Coordinates of C-alpha atoms and ligand atoms in Angstrom, one line a residue:
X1 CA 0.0 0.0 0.0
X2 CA 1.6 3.1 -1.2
X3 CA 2.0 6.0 1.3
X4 CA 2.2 3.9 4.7
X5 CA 4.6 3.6 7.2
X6 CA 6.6 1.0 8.0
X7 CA 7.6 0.2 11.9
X8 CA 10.7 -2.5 12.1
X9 CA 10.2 -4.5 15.5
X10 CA 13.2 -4.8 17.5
X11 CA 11.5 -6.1 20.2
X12 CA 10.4 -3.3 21.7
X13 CA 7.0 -2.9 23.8
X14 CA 6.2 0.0 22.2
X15 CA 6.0 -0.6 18.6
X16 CA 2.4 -1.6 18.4
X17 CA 1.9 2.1 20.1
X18 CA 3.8 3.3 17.3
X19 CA 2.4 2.1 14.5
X20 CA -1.7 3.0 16.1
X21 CA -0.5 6.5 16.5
X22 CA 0.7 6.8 12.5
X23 CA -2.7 5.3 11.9
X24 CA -4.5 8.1 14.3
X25 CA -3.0 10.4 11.9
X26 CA -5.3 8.7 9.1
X27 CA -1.8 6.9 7.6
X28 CA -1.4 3.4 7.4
X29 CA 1.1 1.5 9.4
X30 CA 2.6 -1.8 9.6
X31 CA 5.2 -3.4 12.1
X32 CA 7.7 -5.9 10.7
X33 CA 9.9 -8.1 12.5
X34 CA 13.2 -7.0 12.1
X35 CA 14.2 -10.3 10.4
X36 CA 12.0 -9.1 7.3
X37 CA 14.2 -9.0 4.0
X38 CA 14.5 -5.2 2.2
X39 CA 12.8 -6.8 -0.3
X40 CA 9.6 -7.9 1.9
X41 CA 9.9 -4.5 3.5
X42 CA 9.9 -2.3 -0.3
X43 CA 7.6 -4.6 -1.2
X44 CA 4.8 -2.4 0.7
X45 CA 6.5 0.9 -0.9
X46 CA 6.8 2.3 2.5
X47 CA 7.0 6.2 2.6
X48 CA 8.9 6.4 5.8
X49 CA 10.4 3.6 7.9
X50 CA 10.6 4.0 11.6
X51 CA 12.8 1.9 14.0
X52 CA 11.5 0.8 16.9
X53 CA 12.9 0.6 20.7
X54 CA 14.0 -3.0 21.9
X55 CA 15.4 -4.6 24.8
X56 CA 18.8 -5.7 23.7
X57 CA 22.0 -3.6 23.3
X58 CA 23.7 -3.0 20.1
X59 CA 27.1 -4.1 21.6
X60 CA 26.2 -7.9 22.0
X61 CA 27.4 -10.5 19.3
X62 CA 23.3 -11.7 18.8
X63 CA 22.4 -8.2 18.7
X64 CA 19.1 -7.7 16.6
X65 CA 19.9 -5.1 13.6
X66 CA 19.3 -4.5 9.9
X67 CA 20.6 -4.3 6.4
X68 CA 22.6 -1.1 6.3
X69 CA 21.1 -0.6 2.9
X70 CA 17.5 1.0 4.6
X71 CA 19.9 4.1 5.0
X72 CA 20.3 4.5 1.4
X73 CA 17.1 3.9 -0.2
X74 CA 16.2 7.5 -0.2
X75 CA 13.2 6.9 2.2
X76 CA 13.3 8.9 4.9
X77 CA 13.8 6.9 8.4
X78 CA 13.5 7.6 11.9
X79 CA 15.3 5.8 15.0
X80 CA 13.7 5.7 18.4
X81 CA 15.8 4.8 21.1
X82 CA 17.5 1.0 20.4
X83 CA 16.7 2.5 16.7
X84 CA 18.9 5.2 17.2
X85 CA 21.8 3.1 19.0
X86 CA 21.4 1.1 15.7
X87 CA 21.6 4.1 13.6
X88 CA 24.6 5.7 15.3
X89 CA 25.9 1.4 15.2
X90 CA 25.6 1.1 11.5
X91 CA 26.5 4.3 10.3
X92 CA 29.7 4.6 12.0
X93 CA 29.4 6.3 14.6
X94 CA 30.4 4.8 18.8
X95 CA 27.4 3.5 21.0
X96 CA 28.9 2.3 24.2
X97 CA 27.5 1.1 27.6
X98 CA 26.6 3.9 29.9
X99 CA 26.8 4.0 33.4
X100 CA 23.4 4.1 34.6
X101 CA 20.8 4.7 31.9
X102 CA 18.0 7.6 31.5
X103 CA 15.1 6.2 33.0
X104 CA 11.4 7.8 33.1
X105 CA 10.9 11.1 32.3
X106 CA 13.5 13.9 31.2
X107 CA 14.2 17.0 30.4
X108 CA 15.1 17.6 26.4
X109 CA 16.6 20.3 24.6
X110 CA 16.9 20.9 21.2
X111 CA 20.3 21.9 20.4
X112 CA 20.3 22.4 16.6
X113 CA 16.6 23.5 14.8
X114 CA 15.5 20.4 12.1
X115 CA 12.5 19.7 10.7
X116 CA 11.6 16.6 13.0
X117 CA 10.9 19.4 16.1
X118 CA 9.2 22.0 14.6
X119 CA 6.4 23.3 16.6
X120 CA 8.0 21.8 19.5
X121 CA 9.5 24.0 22.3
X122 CA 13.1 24.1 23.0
X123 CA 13.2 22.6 26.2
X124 CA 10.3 19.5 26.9
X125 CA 9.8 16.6 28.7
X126 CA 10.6 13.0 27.1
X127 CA 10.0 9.2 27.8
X128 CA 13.5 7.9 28.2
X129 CA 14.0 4.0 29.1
X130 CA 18.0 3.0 27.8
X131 CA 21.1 2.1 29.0
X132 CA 23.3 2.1 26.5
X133 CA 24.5 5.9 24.4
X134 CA 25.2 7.2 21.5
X135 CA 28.6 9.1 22.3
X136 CA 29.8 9.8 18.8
X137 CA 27.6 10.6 15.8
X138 CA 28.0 9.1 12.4
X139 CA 30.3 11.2 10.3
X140 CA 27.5 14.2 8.3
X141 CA 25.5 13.9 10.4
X142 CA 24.5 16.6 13.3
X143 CA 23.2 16.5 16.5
X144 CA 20.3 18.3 17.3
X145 CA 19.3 17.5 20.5
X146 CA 20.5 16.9 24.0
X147 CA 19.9 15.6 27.6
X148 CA 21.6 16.7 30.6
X149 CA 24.8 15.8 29.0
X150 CA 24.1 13.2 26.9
X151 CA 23.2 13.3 22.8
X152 CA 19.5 12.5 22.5
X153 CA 18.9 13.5 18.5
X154 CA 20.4 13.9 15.6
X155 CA 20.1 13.7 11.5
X156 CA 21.7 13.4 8.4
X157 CA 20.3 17.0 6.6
X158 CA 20.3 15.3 3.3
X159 CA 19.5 11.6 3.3
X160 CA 16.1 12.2 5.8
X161 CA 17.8 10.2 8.5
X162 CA 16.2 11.2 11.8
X163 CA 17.3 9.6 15.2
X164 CA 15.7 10.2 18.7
X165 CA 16.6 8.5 22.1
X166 CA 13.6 9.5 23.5
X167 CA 10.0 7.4 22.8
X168 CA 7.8 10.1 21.2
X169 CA 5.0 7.3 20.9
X170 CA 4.5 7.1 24.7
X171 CA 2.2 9.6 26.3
X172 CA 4.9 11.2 28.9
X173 CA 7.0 13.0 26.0
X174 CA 5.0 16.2 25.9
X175 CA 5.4 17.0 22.1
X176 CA 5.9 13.4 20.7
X177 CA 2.4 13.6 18.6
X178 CA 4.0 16.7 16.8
X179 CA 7.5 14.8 16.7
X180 CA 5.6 11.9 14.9
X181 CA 3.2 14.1 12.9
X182 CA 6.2 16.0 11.7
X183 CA 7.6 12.9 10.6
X184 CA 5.3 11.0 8.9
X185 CA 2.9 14.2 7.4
X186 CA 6.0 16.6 7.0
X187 CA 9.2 14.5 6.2
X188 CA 7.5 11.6 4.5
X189 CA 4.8 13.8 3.4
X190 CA 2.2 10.4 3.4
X191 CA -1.2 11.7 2.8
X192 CA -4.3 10.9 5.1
X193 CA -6.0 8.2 3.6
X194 CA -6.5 5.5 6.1
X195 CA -10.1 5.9 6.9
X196 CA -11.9 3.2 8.3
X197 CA -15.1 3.8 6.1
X198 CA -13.1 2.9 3.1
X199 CA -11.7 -0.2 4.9
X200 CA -15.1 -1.5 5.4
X201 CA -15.9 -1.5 1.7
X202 CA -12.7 -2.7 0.5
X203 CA -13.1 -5.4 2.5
X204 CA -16.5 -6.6 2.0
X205 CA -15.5 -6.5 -1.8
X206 CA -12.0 -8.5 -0.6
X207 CA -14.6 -11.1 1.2
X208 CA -16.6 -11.2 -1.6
X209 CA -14.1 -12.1 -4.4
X210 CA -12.3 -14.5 -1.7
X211 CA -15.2 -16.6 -0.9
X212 CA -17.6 -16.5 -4.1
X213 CA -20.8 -18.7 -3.5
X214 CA -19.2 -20.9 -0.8
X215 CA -19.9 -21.1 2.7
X216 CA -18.5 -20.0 5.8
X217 CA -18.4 -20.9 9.1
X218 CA -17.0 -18.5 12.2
X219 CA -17.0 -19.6 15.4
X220 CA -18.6 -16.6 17.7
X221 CA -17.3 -15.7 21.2
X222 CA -19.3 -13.3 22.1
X223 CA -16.5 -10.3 22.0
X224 CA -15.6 -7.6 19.8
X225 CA -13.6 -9.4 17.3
X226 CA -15.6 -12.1 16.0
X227 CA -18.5 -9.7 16.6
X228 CA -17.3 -7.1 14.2
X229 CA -16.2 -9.9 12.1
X230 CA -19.5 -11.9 11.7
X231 CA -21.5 -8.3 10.6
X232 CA -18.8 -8.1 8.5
X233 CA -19.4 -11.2 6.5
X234 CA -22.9 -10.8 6.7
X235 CA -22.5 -7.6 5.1
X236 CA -20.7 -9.3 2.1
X237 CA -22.0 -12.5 1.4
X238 CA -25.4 -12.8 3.6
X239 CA -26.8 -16.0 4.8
X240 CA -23.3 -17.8 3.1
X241 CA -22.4 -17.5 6.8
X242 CA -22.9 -19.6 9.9
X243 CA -21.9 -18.8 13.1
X244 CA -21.0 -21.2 15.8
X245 CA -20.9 -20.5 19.3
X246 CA -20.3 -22.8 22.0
X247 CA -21.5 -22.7 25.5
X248 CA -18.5 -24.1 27.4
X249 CA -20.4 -23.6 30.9
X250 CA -17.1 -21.4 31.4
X251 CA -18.7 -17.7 30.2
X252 CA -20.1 -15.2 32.4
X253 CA -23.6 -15.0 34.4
X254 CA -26.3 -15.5 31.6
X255 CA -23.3 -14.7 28.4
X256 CA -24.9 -17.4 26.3
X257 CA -28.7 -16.4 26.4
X258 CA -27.1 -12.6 26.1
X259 CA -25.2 -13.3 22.9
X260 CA -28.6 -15.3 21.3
X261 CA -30.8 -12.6 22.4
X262 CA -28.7 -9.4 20.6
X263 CA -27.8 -11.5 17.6
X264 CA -31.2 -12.2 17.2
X265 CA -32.9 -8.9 18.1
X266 CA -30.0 -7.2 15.6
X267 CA -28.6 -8.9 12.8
X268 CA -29.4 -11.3 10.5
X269 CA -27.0 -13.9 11.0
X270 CA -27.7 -17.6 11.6
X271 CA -26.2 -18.6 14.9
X272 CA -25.8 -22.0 16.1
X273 CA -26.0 -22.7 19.8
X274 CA -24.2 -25.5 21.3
X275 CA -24.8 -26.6 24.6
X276 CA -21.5 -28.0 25.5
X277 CA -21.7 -27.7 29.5
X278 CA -21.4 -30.5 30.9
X279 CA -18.6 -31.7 28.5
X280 CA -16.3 -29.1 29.6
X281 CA -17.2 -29.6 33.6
X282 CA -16.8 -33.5 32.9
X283 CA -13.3 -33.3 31.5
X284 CA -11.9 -30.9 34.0
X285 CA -13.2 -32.4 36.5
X286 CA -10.1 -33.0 39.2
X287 CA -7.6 -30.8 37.5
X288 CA -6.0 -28.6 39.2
X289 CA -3.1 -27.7 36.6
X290 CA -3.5 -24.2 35.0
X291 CA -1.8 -25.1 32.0
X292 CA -4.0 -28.5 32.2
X293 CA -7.6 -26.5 32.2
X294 CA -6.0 -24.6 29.6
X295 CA -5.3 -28.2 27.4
X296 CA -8.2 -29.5 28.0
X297 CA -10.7 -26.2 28.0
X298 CA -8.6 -25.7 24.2
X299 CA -8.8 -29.1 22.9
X300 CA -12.3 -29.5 23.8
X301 CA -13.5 -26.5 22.3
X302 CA -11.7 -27.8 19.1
X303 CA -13.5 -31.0 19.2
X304 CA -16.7 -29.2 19.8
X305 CA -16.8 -26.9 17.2
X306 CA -15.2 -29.6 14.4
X307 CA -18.6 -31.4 15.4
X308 CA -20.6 -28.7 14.6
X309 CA -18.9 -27.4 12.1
X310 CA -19.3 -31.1 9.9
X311 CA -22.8 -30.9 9.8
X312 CA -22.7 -27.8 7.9
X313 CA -22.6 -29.2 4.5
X314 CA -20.2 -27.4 1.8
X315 CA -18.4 -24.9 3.9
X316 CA -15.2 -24.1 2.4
X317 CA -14.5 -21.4 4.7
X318 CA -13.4 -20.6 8.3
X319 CA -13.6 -16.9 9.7
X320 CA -11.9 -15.6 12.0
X321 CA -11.7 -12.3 14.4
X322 CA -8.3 -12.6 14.7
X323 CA -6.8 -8.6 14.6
X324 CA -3.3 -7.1 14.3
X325 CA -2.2 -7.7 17.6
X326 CA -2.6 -11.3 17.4
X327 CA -0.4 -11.4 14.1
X328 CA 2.5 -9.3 15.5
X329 CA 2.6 -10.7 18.5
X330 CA 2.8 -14.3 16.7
X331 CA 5.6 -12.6 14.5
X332 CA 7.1 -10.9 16.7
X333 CA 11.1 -11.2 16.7
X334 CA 10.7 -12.2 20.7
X335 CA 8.7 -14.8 18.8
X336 CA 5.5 -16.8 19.9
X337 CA 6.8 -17.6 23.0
X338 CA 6.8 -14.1 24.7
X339 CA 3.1 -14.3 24.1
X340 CA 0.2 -15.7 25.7
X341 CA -2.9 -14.8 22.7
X342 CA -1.3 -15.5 19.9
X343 CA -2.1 -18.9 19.6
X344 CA -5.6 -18.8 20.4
X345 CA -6.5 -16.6 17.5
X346 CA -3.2 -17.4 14.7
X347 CA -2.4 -20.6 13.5
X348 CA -5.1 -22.3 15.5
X349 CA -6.8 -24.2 12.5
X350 CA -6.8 -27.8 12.9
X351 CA -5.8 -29.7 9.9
X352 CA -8.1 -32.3 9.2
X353 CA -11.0 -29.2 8.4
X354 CA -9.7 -28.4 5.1
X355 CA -10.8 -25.1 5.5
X356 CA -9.3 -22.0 3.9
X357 CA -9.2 -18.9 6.5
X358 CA -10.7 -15.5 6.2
X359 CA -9.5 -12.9 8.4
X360 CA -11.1 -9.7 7.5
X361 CA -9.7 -7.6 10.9
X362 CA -6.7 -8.7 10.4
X363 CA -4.8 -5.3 9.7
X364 CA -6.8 -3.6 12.6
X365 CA -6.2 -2.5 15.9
X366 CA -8.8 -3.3 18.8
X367 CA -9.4 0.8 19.2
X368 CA -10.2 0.1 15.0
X369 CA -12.0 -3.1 15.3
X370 CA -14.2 -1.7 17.7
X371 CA -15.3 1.7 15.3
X372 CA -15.8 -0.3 12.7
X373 CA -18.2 -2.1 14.8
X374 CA -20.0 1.0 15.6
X375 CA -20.0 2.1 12.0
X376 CA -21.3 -1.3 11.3
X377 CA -24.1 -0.7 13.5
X378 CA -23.7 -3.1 15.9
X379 CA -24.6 -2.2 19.8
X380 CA -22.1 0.1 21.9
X381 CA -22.7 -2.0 25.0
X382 CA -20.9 -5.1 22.5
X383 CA -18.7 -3.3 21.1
X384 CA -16.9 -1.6 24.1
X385 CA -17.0 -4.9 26.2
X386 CA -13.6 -6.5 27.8
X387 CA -12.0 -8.8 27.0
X388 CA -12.6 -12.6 27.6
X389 CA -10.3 -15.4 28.0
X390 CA -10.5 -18.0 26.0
X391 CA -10.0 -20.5 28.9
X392 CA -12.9 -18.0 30.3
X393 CA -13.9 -18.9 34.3
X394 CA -11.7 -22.1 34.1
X395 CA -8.8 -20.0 34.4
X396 CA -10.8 -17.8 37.0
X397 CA -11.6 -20.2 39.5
X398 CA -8.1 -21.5 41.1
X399 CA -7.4 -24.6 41.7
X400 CA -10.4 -27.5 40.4
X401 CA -13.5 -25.9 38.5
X402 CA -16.9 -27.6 40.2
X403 CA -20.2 -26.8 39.0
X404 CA -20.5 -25.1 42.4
X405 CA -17.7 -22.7 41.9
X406 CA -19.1 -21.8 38.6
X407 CA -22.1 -20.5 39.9
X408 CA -20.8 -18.3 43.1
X409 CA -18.3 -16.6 40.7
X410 CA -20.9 -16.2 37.9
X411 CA -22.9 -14.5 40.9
X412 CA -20.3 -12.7 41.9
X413 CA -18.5 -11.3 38.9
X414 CA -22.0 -10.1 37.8
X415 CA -22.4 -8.0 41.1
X416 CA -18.9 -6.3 40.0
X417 CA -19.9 -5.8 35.9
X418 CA -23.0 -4.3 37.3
X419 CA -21.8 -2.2 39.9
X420 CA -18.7 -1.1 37.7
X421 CA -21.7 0.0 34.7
X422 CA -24.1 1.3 37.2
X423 CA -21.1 3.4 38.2
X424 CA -19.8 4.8 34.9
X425 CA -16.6 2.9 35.5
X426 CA -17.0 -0.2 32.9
X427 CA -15.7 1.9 30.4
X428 CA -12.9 3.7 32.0
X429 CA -11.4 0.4 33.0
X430 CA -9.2 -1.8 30.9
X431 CA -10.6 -5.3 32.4
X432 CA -12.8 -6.3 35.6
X433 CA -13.4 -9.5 36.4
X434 CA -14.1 -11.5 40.0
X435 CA -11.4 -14.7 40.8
X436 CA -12.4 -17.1 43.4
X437 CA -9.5 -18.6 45.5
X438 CA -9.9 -22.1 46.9
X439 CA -9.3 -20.7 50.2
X440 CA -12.0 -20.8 53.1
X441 CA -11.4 -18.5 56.1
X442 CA -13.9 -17.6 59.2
X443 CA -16.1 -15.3 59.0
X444 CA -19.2 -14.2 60.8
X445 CA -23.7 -14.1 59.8
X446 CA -25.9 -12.5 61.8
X447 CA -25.1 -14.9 65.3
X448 CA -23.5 -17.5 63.2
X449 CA -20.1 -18.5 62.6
X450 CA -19.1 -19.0 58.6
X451 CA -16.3 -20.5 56.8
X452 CA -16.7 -19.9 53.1
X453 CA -14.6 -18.9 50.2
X454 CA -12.7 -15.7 49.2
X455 CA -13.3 -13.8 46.0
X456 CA -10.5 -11.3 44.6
X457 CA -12.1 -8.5 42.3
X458 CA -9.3 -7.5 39.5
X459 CA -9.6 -5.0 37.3
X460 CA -6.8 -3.6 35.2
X461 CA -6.1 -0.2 33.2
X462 CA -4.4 -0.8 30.1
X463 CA -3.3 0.3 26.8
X464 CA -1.4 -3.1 25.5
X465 CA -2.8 -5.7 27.9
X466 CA 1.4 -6.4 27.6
X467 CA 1.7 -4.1 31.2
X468 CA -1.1 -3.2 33.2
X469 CA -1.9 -1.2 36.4
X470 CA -4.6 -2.1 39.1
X471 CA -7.5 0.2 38.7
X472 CA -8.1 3.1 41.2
X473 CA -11.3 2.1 42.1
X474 CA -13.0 4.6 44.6
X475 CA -13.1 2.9 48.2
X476 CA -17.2 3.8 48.5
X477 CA -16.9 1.7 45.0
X478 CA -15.0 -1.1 46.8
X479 CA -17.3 -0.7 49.4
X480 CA -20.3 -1.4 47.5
X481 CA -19.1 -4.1 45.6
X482 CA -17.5 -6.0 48.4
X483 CA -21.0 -6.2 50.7
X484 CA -23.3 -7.1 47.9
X485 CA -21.0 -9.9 46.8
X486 CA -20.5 -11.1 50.9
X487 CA -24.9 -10.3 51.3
X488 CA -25.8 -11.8 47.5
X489 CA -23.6 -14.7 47.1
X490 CA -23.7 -17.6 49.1
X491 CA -20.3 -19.7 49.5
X492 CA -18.4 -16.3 49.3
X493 CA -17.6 -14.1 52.8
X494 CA -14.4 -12.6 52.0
X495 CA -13.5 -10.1 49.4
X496 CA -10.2 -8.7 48.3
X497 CA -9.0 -6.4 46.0
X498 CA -5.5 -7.1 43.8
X499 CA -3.3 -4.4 44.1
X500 CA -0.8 -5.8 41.7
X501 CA 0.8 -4.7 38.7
X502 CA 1.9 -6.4 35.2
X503 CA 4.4 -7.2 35.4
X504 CA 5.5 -8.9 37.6
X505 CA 2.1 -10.1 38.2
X506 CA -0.2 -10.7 35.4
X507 CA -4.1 -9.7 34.8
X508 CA -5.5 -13.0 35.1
X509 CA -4.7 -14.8 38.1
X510 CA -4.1 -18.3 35.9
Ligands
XMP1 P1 -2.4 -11.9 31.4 O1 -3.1 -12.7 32.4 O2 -1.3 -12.7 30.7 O3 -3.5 -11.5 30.3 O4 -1.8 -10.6 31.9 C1 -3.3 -10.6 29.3 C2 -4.6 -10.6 28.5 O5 -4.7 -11.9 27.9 C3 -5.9 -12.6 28.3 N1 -5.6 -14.0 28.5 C4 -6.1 -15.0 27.7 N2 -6.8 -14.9 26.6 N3 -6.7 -17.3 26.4 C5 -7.2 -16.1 26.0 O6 -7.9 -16.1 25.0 C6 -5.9 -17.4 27.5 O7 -5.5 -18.5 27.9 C7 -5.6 -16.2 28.2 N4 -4.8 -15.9 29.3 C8 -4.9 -14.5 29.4 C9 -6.3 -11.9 29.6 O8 -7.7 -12.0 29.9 C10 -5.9 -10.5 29.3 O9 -6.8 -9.8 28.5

């Protein structure tokens, strides 16, 4: 796609932030692993390639880096942070191990006026995370911006090469939305034509031409993404689609009859209930493994919807809602394994189906998927809803899921969704969800004595879903929330709240 940008993954956590805030500007973006040939990368006609942060240092033998050759291609580039160790690396000039890093935010001042600060003032704060400097600049090129004492920017005048130790793309560097704008608008000068209105019809056409007059068969969660996608293929090829959706006896309080009641009261799609409850609760029946649940919950699914899906005669398709995310974290050069998603949504299609894949979100990000929902017309409530594990209560309920514990954390997590929307909070939160422990502890009724389980209530702010924070809930909130669940639900006397942070905790407690 002419006129888009290209980000080059070197591993850092930012460069899906990069690459949504290029697309905020109404510019297409990609992110590539680093390992992508120049010709896989020129092969997208890039208009400007940016270099992403990453964890490793440019001094080590196994180093991630680049063909040199991206310097002399005539498009302009820009190097944030390990991408502007590299740049100084490759182009000559000395990167060597500092003494303690610039951590956090810092003060920057712009030494030397280029095009890549205009509009920004000459002293503002930046998002600095390295360890490693830049103590000698590559020969013709100048610096142009410093840090205390240490170089933070500088540019070749002619060749467009740009280099910033600072991450614009975070929210903590004051101008970085100009420093980016000036980039990609000004230096690259890609013109705004990423809209998602014109995604929605080029795909619908791009569904239509893939599939013809076969069928297809998507298997419906219940969230945004295979929401979004099953409108979507309705849209293009009608009642060519089926939808699947399993009840695993694993969802939320009343999730399956929810998901049958707004597909039916607002689209016209053909849905396929399967009541698969007490399969699930049979086979994880006295497991107590996380990982195990996971198996099983996984490979029953599988075998669930294979069964379902065989009776639907002449499908040739299988949709799925897998989005951007998903496939750069499953390419990413830290590689599958530094993921936990990317298998559930990439890669997951079992063989013996013979099914060819449609993936019509693929190049979006959630923020996108989820306004192309709304210009789809599906409900707000669905379309800003959390996310879901897969593995959904099985991974929520520690230790062995009973039918028992199902119910008093159905009964309880519904208290928190409700009191969270009643609140206005739902949608100022990244995640909420209830986790019961397989703890008991004392507690007192009225006169009587009880001993009953404790439930943790968890909800996250995030932008990635890579790091996290624990919601500042209000404590009248907390309040609330905690003596409905201890008065509503019996088998629970005992709530907490997690006060932990990603890492080195994670959001789910599984
Ligand atoms: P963690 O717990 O790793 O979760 O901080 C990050 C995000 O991933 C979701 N998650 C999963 N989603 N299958 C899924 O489909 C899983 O096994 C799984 N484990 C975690 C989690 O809900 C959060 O949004």
């Amino acid at each position: 796609m002419k006129n888009s940008i290209i980000v080059i993954d070197f591993g850092s956590q930012y460069n899906q932030l990069i690459a949504r805030r290029v697309r905020d500007f109404g510019v297409y973006a990609e992110v590539f692993p680093c390992t992508s040939s120049l010709n896989e990368i020129l092969a997208l006609e890039p208009a400007g390639i940016i270099l992403s942060g990453g964890p490793s240092s440019v001094l080590s033998k196994d180093a991630y880096t680049i063909s040199q050759e991206i310097f002399e291609l005539g498009i302009p580039v820009l190097g944030i942070c390990y991408g502007m160790q590299l740049t100084a690396h490759l182009a000559g000039g000395k990167v060597v191990k500092g003494k303690q890093g610039e951590y956090g935010k810092t003060l920057f001042e712009i030494t030397h006026h280029c095009e890549l600060f205009e509009g920004v003032p000459a002293v503002s704060t930046v998002w600095m995370s390295h360890f490693d400097e830049v103590i000698e600049i590559p020969e013709d090129f100048l610096i142009c911006g410093k840090s205390q004492s240490e170089i933070a920017a500088f540019y070749h005048p002619k060749k467009k090469i740009y280099a910033v130790q600072f991450h614009p793309e975070v929210s903590h560097t004051e101008f970085g939305e100009q420093i980016l704008k000036n980039f990609v608008l000004n230096i690259c000068q890609c013109e705004k034509n990423w809209e998602l209105k014109n995604f929605i019809e080029y795909q619908i056409q791009e569904i239509r031409d893939k599939v013809g007059d076969k069928k297809v068969i998507l298997g419906l969660s219940g969230g945004v993404d295979s929401s979004v996608a099953s409108v979507l293929l309705q849209k293009a090829i009608a009642n060519q689609l089926t939808c699947i959706f399993v009840d695993t006896g694993l969802l939320r309080l009343n999730e399956a009859e929810l998901v049958m009641k707004t597909y039916a009261e607002n689209f016209d799609i053909q849905v396929i209930k399967v009541d698969a409850r007490n399969r699930f609760l049979d086979k994880l029946a006295g497991i107590t493994d996380p990982e195990q649940k996971r198996k099983i919950i996984g490979h029953e699914f599988i075998e669930v919807f294979n069964e379902e899906a065989s009776k639907i005669e002449n499908a040739s398709f299988l949709a799925q809602g897998t989005i951007y995310p998903d496939v750069i974290e499953s390419q990413s050069v830290k590689g599958p394994s530094a993921t936990i998603k990317s298998h559930h949504n990439v890669g997951g299609l079992p063989e013996d189906m013979h099914l060819e894949l449609v993936e019509p979100l693929r190049e979006l990000f959630k923020d996108e998927v989820r306004k192309v929902g709304i210009e789809l017309g599906i409900p707000a409530e669905m379309v800003y809803r959390h996310p879901f594990p897969g593995p959904g209560l099985g991974i929520r309920i520690l230790g062995e899921v009973t039918p028992e514990k199902v119910e008093i954390l159905q009964k309880a997590d519904a208290i928190f969704i409700q009191e969270l929307r009643n609140s206005g909070l739902y949608e100022q939160v990244s995640q909420a969800f209830v986790v019961l422990l397989p703890v008991k502890s004392v507690g007192v009724m009225g006169d009587e004595r009880t001993y009953e389980y404790t439930a943790v209530v968890r909800s996250a702010d995030t932008i990635d879903f890579m790091s996290a924070t624990w919601s500042r809930l209000p404590y009248d909130f907390l309040e609330k929330v905690s003596s409905r669940i201890i008065n509503e639900v019996q088998g629970i006397n005992r709530v907490a709240y997690d006060i932990s942070s990603k890492p080195p905790a994670t959001i789910e407690w599984e």
